[in-house]
Amino acid sequence: MRLLLTPATHTSGTCFFTIVAVLTPHPQGTTYDQAAKRVTRLTEEVAKHRC
């Protein structure tokens, strides 16, 4: 079993009839605000091409 050694954030939502979850690890020292912005940008890019 591998342990997660860095902070991680997640978000979830729907894309048409599919539930989508995005889990993202972040480097040590990342603030919540930085992590939230990063996962939001990533999710927006995925949604542009998949939804």
JSON list of C-alpha atoms in Angstrom, two decimals:
[
{"chain": "A", "resi": 1, "resn": "MET", "atom": "CA", "xyz": [0.00, 0.00, 0.00]},
{"chain": "A", "resi": 2, "resn": "ARG", "atom": "CA", "xyz": [1.33, 3.46, -0.92]},
{"chain": "A", "resi": 3, "resn": "LEU", "atom": "CA", "xyz": [0.70, 6.37, 1.37]},
{"chain": "A", "resi": 4, "resn": "LEU", "atom": "CA", "xyz": [0.03, 9.86, 0.12]},
{"chain": "A", "resi": 5, "resn": "LEU", "atom": "CA", "xyz": [2.89, 11.99, 1.41]},
{"chain": "A", "resi": 6, "resn": "THR", "atom": "CA", "xyz": [1.79, 15.33, -0.03]},
{"chain": "A", "resi": 7, "resn": "PRO", "atom": "CA", "xyz": [-1.35, 17.41, 0.48]},
{"chain": "A", "resi": 8, "resn": "ALA", "atom": "CA", "xyz": [-4.14, 16.75, -2.00]},
{"chain": "A", "resi": 9, "resn": "THR", "atom": "CA", "xyz": [-7.35, 18.48, -3.03]},
{"chain": "A", "resi": 10, "resn": "HIS", "atom": "CA", "xyz": [-10.33, 17.20, -4.90]},
{"chain": "A", "resi": 11, "resn": "THR", "atom": "CA", "xyz": [-13.37, 18.41, -6.71]},
{"chain": "A", "resi": 12, "resn": "SER", "atom": "CA", "xyz": [-16.26, 16.63, -8.32]},
{"chain": "A", "resi": 13, "resn": "GLY", "atom": "CA", "xyz": [-19.15, 17.38, -10.59]},
{"chain": "A", "resi": 14, "resn": "THR", "atom": "CA", "xyz": [-21.08, 16.13, -13.57]},
{"chain": "A", "resi": 15, "resn": "CYS", "atom": "CA", "xyz": [-20.36, 16.18, -17.28]},
{"chain": "A", "resi": 16, "resn": "PHE", "atom": "CA", "xyz": [-23.57, 15.33, -19.12]},
{"chain": "A", "resi": 17, "resn": "PHE", "atom": "CA", "xyz": [-24.55, 12.03, -17.47]},
{"chain": "A", "resi": 18, "resn": "THR", "atom": "CA", "xyz": [-21.14, 11.19, -16.02]},
{"chain": "A", "resi": 19, "resn": "ILE", "atom": "CA", "xyz": [-19.87, 11.94, -12.52]},
{"chain": "A", "resi": 20, "resn": "VAL", "atom": "CA", "xyz": [-16.32, 13.30, -12.63]},
{"chain": "A", "resi": 21, "resn": "ALA", "atom": "CA", "xyz": [-13.86, 13.44, -9.73]},
{"chain": "A", "resi": 22, "resn": "VAL", "atom": "CA", "xyz": [-10.48, 15.18, -9.92]},
{"chain": "A", "resi": 23, "resn": "LEU", "atom": "CA", "xyz": [-7.88, 14.38, -7.27]},
{"chain": "A", "resi": 24, "resn": "THR", "atom": "CA", "xyz": [-4.67, 16.40, -7.31]},
{"chain": "A", "resi": 25, "resn": "PRO", "atom": "CA", "xyz": [-1.55, 16.10, -5.14]},
{"chain": "A", "resi": 26, "resn": "HIS", "atom": "CA", "xyz": [0.35, 19.31, -4.41]},
{"chain": "A", "resi": 27, "resn": "PRO", "atom": "CA", "xyz": [3.90, 20.01, -3.23]},
{"chain": "A", "resi": 28, "resn": "GLN", "atom": "CA", "xyz": [4.51, 20.47, 0.50]},
{"chain": "A", "resi": 29, "resn": "GLY", "atom": "CA", "xyz": [3.97, 24.11, 1.47]},
{"chain": "A", "resi": 30, "resn": "THR", "atom": "CA", "xyz": [1.18, 24.72, -1.04]},
{"chain": "A", "resi": 31, "resn": "THR", "atom": "CA", "xyz": [-1.51, 26.92, 0.47]},
{"chain": "A", "resi": 32, "resn": "TYR", "atom": "CA", "xyz": [-5.18, 25.99, 0.23]},
{"chain": "A", "resi": 33, "resn": "ASP", "atom": "CA", "xyz": [-5.77, 29.00, -2.04]},
{"chain": "A", "resi": 34, "resn": "GLN", "atom": "CA", "xyz": [-2.99, 27.93, -4.43]},
{"chain": "A", "resi": 35, "resn": "ALA", "atom": "CA", "xyz": [-4.26, 24.35, -4.50]},
{"chain": "A", "resi": 36, "resn": "ALA", "atom": "CA", "xyz": [-7.86, 25.44, -5.08]},
{"chain": "A", "resi": 37, "resn": "LYS", "atom": "CA", "xyz": [-6.85, 27.66, -8.00]},
{"chain": "A", "resi": 38, "resn": "ARG", "atom": "CA", "xyz": [-4.76, 24.87, -9.51]},
{"chain": "A", "resi": 39, "resn": "VAL", "atom": "CA", "xyz": [-7.50, 22.23, -9.32]},
{"chain": "A", "resi": 40, "resn": "THR", "atom": "CA", "xyz": [-10.06, 24.72, -10.65]},
{"chain": "A", "resi": 41, "resn": "ARG", "atom": "CA", "xyz": [-7.89, 25.53, -13.70]},
{"chain": "A", "resi": 42, "resn": "LEU", "atom": "CA", "xyz": [-7.30, 21.84, -14.36]},
{"chain": "A", "resi": 43, "resn": "THR", "atom": "CA", "xyz": [-10.99, 20.98, -14.07]},
{"chain": "A", "resi": 44, "resn": "GLU", "atom": "CA", "xyz": [-11.99, 23.86, -16.35]},
{"chain": "A", "resi": 45, "resn": "GLU", "atom": "CA", "xyz": [-9.57, 22.66, -19.02]},
{"chain": "A", "resi": 46, "resn": "VAL", "atom": "CA", "xyz": [-10.83, 19.09, -18.83]},
{"chain": "A", "resi": 47, "resn": "ALA", "atom": "CA", "xyz": [-14.44, 20.28, -19.03]},
{"chain": "A", "resi": 48, "resn": "LYS", "atom": "CA", "xyz": [-13.69, 22.36, -22.16]},
{"chain": "A", "resi": 49, "resn": "HIS", "atom": "CA", "xyz": [-12.61, 19.27, -24.05]},
{"chain": "A", "resi": 50, "resn": "ARG", "atom": "CA", "xyz": [-14.82, 16.58, -22.56]},
{"chain": "A", "resi": 51, "resn": "CYS", "atom": "CA", "xyz": [-18.18, 18.17, -21.74]}
]
